[in-house]
PDB file of C-alpha atoms in Angstrom:
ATOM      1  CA  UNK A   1      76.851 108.991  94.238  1.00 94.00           C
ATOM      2  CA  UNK A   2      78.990 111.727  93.425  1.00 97.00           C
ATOM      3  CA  UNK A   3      80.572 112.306  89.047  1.00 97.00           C
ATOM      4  CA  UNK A   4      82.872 115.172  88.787  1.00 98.00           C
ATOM      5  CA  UNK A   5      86.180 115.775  87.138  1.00 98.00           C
ATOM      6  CA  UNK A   6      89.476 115.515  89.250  1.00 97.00           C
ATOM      7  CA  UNK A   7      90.429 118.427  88.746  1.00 97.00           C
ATOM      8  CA  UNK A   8      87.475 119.685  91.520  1.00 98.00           C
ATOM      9  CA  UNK A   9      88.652 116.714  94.064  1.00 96.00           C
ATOM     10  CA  UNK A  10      89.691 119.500  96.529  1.00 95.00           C
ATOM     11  CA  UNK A  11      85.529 120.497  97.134  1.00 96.00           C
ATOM     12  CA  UNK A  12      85.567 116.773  98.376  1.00 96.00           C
ATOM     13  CA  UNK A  13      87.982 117.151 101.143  1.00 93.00           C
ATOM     14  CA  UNK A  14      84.806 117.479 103.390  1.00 96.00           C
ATOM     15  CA  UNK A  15      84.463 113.919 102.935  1.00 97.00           C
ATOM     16  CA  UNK A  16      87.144 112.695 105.148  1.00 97.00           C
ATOM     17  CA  UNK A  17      90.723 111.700 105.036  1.00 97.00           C
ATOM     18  CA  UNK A  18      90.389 108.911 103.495  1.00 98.00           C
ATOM     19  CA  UNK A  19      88.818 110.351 100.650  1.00 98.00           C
ATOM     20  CA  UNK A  20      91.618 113.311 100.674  1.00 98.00           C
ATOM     21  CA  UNK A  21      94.208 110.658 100.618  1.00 98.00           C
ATOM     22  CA  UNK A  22      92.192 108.352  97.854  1.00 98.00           C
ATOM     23  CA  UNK A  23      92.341 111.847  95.537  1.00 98.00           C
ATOM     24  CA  UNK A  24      96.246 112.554  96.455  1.00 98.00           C
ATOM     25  CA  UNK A  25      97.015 109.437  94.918  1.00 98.00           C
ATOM     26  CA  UNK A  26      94.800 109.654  92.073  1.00 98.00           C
ATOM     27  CA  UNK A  27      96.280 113.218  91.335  1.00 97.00           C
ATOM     28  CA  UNK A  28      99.824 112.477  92.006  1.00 97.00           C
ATOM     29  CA  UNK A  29     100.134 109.150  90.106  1.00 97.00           C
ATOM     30  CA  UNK A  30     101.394 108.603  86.182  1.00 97.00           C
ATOM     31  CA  UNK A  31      99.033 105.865  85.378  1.00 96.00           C
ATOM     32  CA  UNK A  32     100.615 105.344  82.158  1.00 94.00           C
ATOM     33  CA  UNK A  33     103.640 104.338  83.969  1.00 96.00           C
ATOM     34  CA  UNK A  34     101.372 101.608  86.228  1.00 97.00           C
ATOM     35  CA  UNK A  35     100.713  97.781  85.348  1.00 97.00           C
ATOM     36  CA  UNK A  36      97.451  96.642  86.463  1.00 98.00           C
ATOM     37  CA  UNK A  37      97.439  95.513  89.830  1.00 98.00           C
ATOM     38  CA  UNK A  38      96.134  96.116  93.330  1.00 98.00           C
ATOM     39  CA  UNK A  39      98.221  99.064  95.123  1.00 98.00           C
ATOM     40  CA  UNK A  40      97.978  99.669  98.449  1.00 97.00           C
ATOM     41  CA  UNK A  41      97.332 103.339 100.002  1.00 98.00           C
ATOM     42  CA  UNK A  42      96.681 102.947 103.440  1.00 97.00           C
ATOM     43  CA  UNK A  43      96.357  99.053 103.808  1.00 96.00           C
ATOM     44  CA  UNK A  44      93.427  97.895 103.552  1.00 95.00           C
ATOM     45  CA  UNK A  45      91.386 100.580 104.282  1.00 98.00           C
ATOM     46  CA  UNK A  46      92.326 102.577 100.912  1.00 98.00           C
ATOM     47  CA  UNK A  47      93.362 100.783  98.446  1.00 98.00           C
ATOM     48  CA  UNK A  48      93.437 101.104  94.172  1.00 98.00           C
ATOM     49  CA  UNK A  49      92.726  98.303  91.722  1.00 98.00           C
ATOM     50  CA  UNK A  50      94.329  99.368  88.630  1.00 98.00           C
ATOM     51  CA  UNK A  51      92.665  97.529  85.214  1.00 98.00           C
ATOM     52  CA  UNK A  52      92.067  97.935  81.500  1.00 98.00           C
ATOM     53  CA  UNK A  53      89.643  96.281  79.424  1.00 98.00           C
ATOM     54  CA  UNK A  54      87.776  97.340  76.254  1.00 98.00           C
ATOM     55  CA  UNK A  55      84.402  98.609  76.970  1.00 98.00           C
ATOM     56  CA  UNK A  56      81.647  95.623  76.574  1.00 98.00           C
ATOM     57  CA  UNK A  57      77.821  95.441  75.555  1.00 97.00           C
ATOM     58  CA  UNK A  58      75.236  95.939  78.400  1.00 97.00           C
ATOM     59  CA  UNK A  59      73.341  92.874  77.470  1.00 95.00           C
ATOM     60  CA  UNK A  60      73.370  90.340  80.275  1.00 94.00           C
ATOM     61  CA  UNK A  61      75.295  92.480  82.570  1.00 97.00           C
ATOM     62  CA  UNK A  62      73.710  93.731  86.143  1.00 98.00           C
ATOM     63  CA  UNK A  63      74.089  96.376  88.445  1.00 98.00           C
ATOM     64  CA  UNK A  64      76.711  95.381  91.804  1.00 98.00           C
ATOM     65  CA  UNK A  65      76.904  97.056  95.092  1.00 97.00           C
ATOM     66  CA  UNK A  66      78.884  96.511  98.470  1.00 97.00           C
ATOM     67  CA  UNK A  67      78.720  97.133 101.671  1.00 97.00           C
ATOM     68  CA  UNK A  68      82.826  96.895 103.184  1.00 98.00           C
ATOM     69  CA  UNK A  69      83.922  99.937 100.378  1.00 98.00           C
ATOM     70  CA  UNK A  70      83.181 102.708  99.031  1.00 98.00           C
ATOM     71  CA  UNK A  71      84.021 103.052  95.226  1.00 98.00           C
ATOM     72  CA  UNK A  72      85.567 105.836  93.602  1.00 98.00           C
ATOM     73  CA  UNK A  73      86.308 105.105  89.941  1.00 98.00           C
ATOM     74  CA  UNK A  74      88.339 107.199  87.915  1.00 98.00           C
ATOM     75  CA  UNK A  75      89.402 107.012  84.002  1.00 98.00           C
ATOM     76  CA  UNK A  76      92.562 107.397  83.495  1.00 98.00           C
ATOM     77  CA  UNK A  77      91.923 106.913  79.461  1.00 98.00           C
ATOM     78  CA  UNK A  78      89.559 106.029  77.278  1.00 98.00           C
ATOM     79  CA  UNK A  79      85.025 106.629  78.078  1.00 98.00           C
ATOM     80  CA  UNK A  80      82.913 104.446  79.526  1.00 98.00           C
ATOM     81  CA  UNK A  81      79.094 104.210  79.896  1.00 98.00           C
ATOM     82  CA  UNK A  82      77.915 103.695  83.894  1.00 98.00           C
ATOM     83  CA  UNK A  83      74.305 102.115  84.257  1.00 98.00           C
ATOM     84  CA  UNK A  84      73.607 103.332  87.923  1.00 96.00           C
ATOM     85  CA  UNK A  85      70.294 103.420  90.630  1.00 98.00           C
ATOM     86  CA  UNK A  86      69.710 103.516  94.222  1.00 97.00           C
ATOM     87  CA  UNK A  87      69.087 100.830  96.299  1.00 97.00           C
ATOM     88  CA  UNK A  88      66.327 101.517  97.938  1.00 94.00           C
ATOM     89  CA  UNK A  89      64.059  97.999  98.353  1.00 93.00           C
ATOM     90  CA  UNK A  90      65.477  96.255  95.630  1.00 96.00           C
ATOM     91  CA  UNK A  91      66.295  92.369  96.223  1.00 96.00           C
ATOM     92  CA  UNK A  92      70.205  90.956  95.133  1.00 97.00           C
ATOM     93  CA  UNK A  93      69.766  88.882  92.003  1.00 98.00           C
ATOM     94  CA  UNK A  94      73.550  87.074  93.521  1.00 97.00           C
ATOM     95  CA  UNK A  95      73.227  87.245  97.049  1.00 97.00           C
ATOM     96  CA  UNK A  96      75.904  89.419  99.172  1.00 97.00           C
ATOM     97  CA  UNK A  97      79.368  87.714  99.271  1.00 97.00           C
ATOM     98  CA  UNK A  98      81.639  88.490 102.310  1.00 96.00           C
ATOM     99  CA  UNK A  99      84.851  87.568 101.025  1.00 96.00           C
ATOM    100  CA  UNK A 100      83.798  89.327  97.424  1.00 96.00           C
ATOM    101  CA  UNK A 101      82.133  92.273  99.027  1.00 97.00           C
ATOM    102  CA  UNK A 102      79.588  92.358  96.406  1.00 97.00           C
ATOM    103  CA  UNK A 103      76.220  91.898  95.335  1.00 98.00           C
ATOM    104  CA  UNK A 104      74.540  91.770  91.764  1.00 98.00           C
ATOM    105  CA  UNK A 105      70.869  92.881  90.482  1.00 98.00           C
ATOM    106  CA  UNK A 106      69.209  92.301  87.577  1.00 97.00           C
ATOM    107  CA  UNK A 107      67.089  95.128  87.612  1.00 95.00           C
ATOM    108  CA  UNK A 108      67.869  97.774  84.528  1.00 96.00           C
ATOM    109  CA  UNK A 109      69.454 100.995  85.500  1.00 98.00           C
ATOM    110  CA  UNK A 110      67.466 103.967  85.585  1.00 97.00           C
ATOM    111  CA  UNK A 111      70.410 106.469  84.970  1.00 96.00           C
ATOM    112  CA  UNK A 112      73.458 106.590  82.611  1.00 98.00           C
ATOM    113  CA  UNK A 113      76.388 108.443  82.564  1.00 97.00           C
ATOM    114  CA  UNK A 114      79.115 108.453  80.661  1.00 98.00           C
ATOM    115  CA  UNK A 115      83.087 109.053  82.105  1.00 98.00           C
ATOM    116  CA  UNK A 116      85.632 110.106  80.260  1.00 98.00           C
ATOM    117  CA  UNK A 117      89.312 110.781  80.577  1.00 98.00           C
ATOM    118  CA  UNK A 118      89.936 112.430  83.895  1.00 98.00           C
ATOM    119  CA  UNK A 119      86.367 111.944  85.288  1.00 98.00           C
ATOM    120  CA  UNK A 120      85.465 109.981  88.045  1.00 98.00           C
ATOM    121  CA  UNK A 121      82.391 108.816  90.300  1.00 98.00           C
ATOM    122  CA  UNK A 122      81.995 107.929  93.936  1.00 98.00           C
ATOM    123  CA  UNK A 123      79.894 105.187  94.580  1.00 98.00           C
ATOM    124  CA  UNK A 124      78.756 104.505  97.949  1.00 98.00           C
ATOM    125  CA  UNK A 125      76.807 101.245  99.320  1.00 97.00           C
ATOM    126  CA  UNK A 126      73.377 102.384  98.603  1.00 97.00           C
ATOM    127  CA  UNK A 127      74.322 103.131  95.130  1.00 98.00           C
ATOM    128  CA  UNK A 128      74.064 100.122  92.587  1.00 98.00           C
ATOM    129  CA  UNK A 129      76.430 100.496  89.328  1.00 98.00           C
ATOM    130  CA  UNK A 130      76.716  98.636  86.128  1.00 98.00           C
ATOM    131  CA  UNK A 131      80.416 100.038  85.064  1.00 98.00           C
ATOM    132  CA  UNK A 132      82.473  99.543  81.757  1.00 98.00           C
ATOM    133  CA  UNK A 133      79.652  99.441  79.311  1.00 98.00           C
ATOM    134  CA  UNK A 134      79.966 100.119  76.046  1.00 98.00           C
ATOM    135  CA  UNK A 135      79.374 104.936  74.766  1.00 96.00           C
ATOM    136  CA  UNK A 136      79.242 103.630  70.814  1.00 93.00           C
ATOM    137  CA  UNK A 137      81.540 100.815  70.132  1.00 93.00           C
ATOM    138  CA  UNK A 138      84.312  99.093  71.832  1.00 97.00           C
ATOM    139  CA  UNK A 139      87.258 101.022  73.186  1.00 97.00           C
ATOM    140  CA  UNK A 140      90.082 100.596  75.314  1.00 98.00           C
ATOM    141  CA  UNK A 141      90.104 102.049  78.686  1.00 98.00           C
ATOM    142  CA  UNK A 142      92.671 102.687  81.668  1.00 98.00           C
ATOM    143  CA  UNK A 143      90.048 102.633  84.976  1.00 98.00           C
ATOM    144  CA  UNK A 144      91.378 102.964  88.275  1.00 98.00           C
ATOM    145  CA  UNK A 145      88.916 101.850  91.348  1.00 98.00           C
ATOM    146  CA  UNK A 146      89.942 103.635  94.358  1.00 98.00           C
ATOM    147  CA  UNK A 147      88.462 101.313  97.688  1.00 98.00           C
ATOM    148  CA  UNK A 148      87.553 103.181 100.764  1.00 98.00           C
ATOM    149  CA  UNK A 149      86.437 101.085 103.663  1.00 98.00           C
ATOM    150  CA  UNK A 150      83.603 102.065 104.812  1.00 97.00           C
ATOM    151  CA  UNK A 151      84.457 102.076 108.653  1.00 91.00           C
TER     152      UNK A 151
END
Protein backbone atom coordinates (compact mmCIF):
# COMPACT_ATOMS: atom_id res chain seq x y z
CA UNK A 1 0.00 0.00 0.00
CA UNK A 2 1.13 3.26 -0.90
CA UNK A 3 -0.67 7.07 1.17
CA UNK A 4 0.71 10.18 -0.24
CA UNK A 5 -0.73 13.46 -1.33
CA UNK A 6 -1.47 14.08 -5.13
CA UNK A 7 0.40 16.55 -5.44
CA UNK A 8 3.67 13.85 -5.41
CA UNK A 9 1.68 11.46 -8.05
CA UNK A 10 4.52 12.19 -10.56
CA UNK A 11 7.24 9.87 -8.13
CA UNK A 12 4.58 7.13 -9.04
CA UNK A 13 4.98 7.20 -12.71
CA UNK A 14 7.37 4.16 -12.15
CA UNK A 15 4.36 2.26 -11.57
CA UNK A 16 3.10 1.93 -15.01
CA UNK A 17 0.79 3.61 -17.40
CA UNK A 18 -1.98 2.76 -16.04
CA UNK A 19 -1.22 4.25 -12.91
CA UNK A 20 0.14 7.55 -14.87
CA UNK A 21 -3.13 7.69 -16.61
CA UNK A 22 -5.30 6.81 -13.21
CA UNK A 23 -3.31 10.16 -11.65
CA UNK A 24 -3.93 12.37 -15.01
CA UNK A 25 -7.42 12.01 -14.42
CA UNK A 26 -7.43 12.44 -10.83
CA UNK A 27 -5.32 15.72 -11.33
CA UNK A 28 -7.10 17.06 -14.26
CA UNK A 29 -10.72 16.52 -13.09
CA UNK A 30 -13.16 19.25 -11.12
CA UNK A 31 -14.81 16.79 -8.90
CA UNK A 32 -17.09 19.32 -7.66
CA UNK A 33 -18.45 19.55 -11.05
CA UNK A 34 -18.98 15.37 -11.11
CA UNK A 35 -22.25 13.38 -10.00
CA UNK A 36 -21.48 10.15 -8.55
CA UNK A 37 -21.15 7.57 -10.98
CA UNK A 38 -18.80 5.09 -12.61
CA UNK A 39 -16.50 6.93 -15.36
CA UNK A 40 -14.64 5.19 -17.60
CA UNK A 41 -10.73 5.92 -18.29
CA UNK A 42 -9.50 3.32 -20.33
CA UNK A 43 -12.49 0.77 -20.35
CA UNK A 44 -12.38 -1.48 -18.14
CA UNK A 45 -9.05 -1.66 -17.27
CA UNK A 46 -9.03 1.95 -15.49
CA UNK A 47 -11.87 3.02 -14.41
CA UNK A 48 -13.24 5.71 -11.37
CA UNK A 49 -16.22 5.16 -9.10
CA UNK A 50 -17.13 8.51 -7.98
CA UNK A 51 -19.29 8.47 -4.35
CA UNK A 52 -20.11 10.48 -1.25
CA UNK A 53 -21.31 9.31 1.93
CA UNK A 54 -20.88 10.60 5.51
CA UNK A 55 -18.20 8.85 7.32
CA UNK A 56 -19.74 5.78 9.52
CA UNK A 57 -18.75 3.96 12.90
CA UNK A 58 -16.23 1.03 12.62
CA UNK A 59 -18.39 -1.26 14.61
CA UNK A 60 -19.46 -4.26 12.57
CA UNK A 61 -17.58 -3.25 9.58
CA UNK A 62 -14.55 -5.59 8.08
CA UNK A 63 -11.62 -5.24 6.14
CA UNK A 64 -12.24 -6.15 1.91
CA UNK A 65 -9.68 -7.01 -0.61
CA UNK A 66 -9.65 -8.07 -4.42
CA UNK A 67 -7.86 -9.68 -6.62
CA UNK A 68 -9.13 -8.21 -10.55
CA UNK A 69 -8.08 -4.26 -9.29
CA UNK A 70 -5.97 -2.40 -7.81
CA UNK A 71 -7.45 0.49 -5.64
CA UNK A 72 -6.36 3.89 -5.55
CA UNK A 73 -8.64 6.06 -3.41
CA UNK A 74 -8.47 9.60 -3.35
CA UNK A 75 -10.52 12.41 -1.26
CA UNK A 76 -11.65 14.82 -3.07
CA UNK A 77 -13.32 16.50 0.29
CA UNK A 78 -13.94 15.85 3.50
CA UNK A 79 -11.33 12.99 6.05
CA UNK A 80 -11.76 9.67 6.47
CA UNK A 81 -10.29 7.03 8.84
CA UNK A 82 -8.75 3.72 6.77
CA UNK A 83 -8.49 0.47 9.00
CA UNK A 84 -5.81 -1.41 6.83
CA UNK A 85 -3.40 -4.93 7.16
CA UNK A 86 -1.73 -7.30 4.96
CA UNK A 87 -2.95 -10.36 3.90
CA UNK A 88 -0.65 -12.59 4.62
CA UNK A 89 -2.53 -16.13 5.90
CA UNK A 90 -5.58 -14.66 6.90
CA UNK A 91 -8.93 -16.64 5.92
CA UNK A 92 -12.08 -14.43 4.01
CA UNK A 93 -14.82 -14.02 6.58
CA UNK A 94 -17.27 -13.61 2.88
CA UNK A 95 -15.67 -15.75 0.55
CA UNK A 96 -14.12 -14.17 -2.84
CA UNK A 97 -16.89 -13.07 -5.30
CA UNK A 98 -16.01 -13.04 -9.07
CA UNK A 99 -18.54 -10.86 -10.35
CA UNK A 100 -18.01 -8.45 -7.03
CA UNK A 101 -14.28 -8.76 -7.05
CA UNK A 102 -14.18 -8.73 -3.40
CA UNK A 103 -13.62 -10.40 -0.29
CA UNK A 104 -14.40 -9.41 3.45
CA UNK A 105 -12.49 -10.28 6.91
CA UNK A 106 -13.41 -9.92 10.16
CA UNK A 107 -10.19 -9.66 11.59
CA UNK A 108 -9.45 -5.96 13.27
CA UNK A 109 -7.02 -3.79 11.46
CA UNK A 110 -3.71 -3.41 12.76
CA UNK A 111 -3.03 0.09 11.16
CA UNK A 112 -5.03 3.36 10.76
CA UNK A 113 -4.67 6.17 8.77
CA UNK A 114 -6.47 8.93 8.26
CA UNK A 115 -7.01 10.82 4.47
CA UNK A 116 -7.84 14.00 4.04
CA UNK A 117 -8.62 16.40 1.27
CA UNK A 118 -6.25 15.77 -1.57
CA UNK A 119 -4.70 12.54 -0.11
CA UNK A 120 -4.94 9.32 -1.47
CA UNK A 121 -3.84 5.52 -0.98
CA UNK A 122 -3.05 2.69 -3.33
CA UNK A 123 -4.27 -0.45 -2.33
CA UNK A 124 -3.11 -3.46 -3.98
CA UNK A 125 -4.54 -7.22 -3.62
CA UNK A 126 -2.49 -8.25 -0.73
CA UNK A 127 -3.55 -5.26 1.12
CA UNK A 128 -6.92 -5.59 3.15
CA UNK A 129 -8.78 -2.08 3.87
CA UNK A 130 -11.66 -1.07 6.00
CA UNK A 131 -12.36 2.54 4.21
CA UNK A 132 -14.84 5.43 5.18
CA UNK A 133 -14.72 5.09 8.90
CA UNK A 134 -15.51 7.54 11.04
CA UNK A 135 -11.73 10.56 12.36
CA UNK A 136 -14.26 12.05 15.31
CA UNK A 137 -17.79 12.29 14.23
CA UNK A 138 -19.69 12.03 11.09
CA UNK A 139 -18.75 14.09 8.07
CA UNK A 140 -19.43 14.32 4.58
CA UNK A 141 -16.95 13.18 2.12
CA UNK A 142 -16.32 13.36 -1.81
CA UNK A 143 -14.07 9.83 -2.39
CA UNK A 144 -13.08 8.91 -5.70
CA UNK A 145 -11.87 5.03 -6.21
CA UNK A 146 -9.66 4.89 -9.11
CA UNK A 147 -9.75 0.79 -10.48
CA UNK A 148 -6.67 -0.51 -12.09
CA UNK A 149 -6.88 -4.01 -13.41
CA UNK A 150 -4.50 -5.85 -12.28
CA UNK A 151 -3.39 -7.55 -15.65
Amino acid sequence: MIIDTLENAARYQGLGAKFVKAFEYLQQTDFNAVAKGKYEIDGDRIFAIVNEYDTIEEAGEQMESHRKYIDVQFVAAGEERIGHDFLGDKSPSRAYSDTEDYMLFAEKPAFYTTLRQGQFAIFYPTDLHMPNLRVAGPVPVKKIVIKISVQ
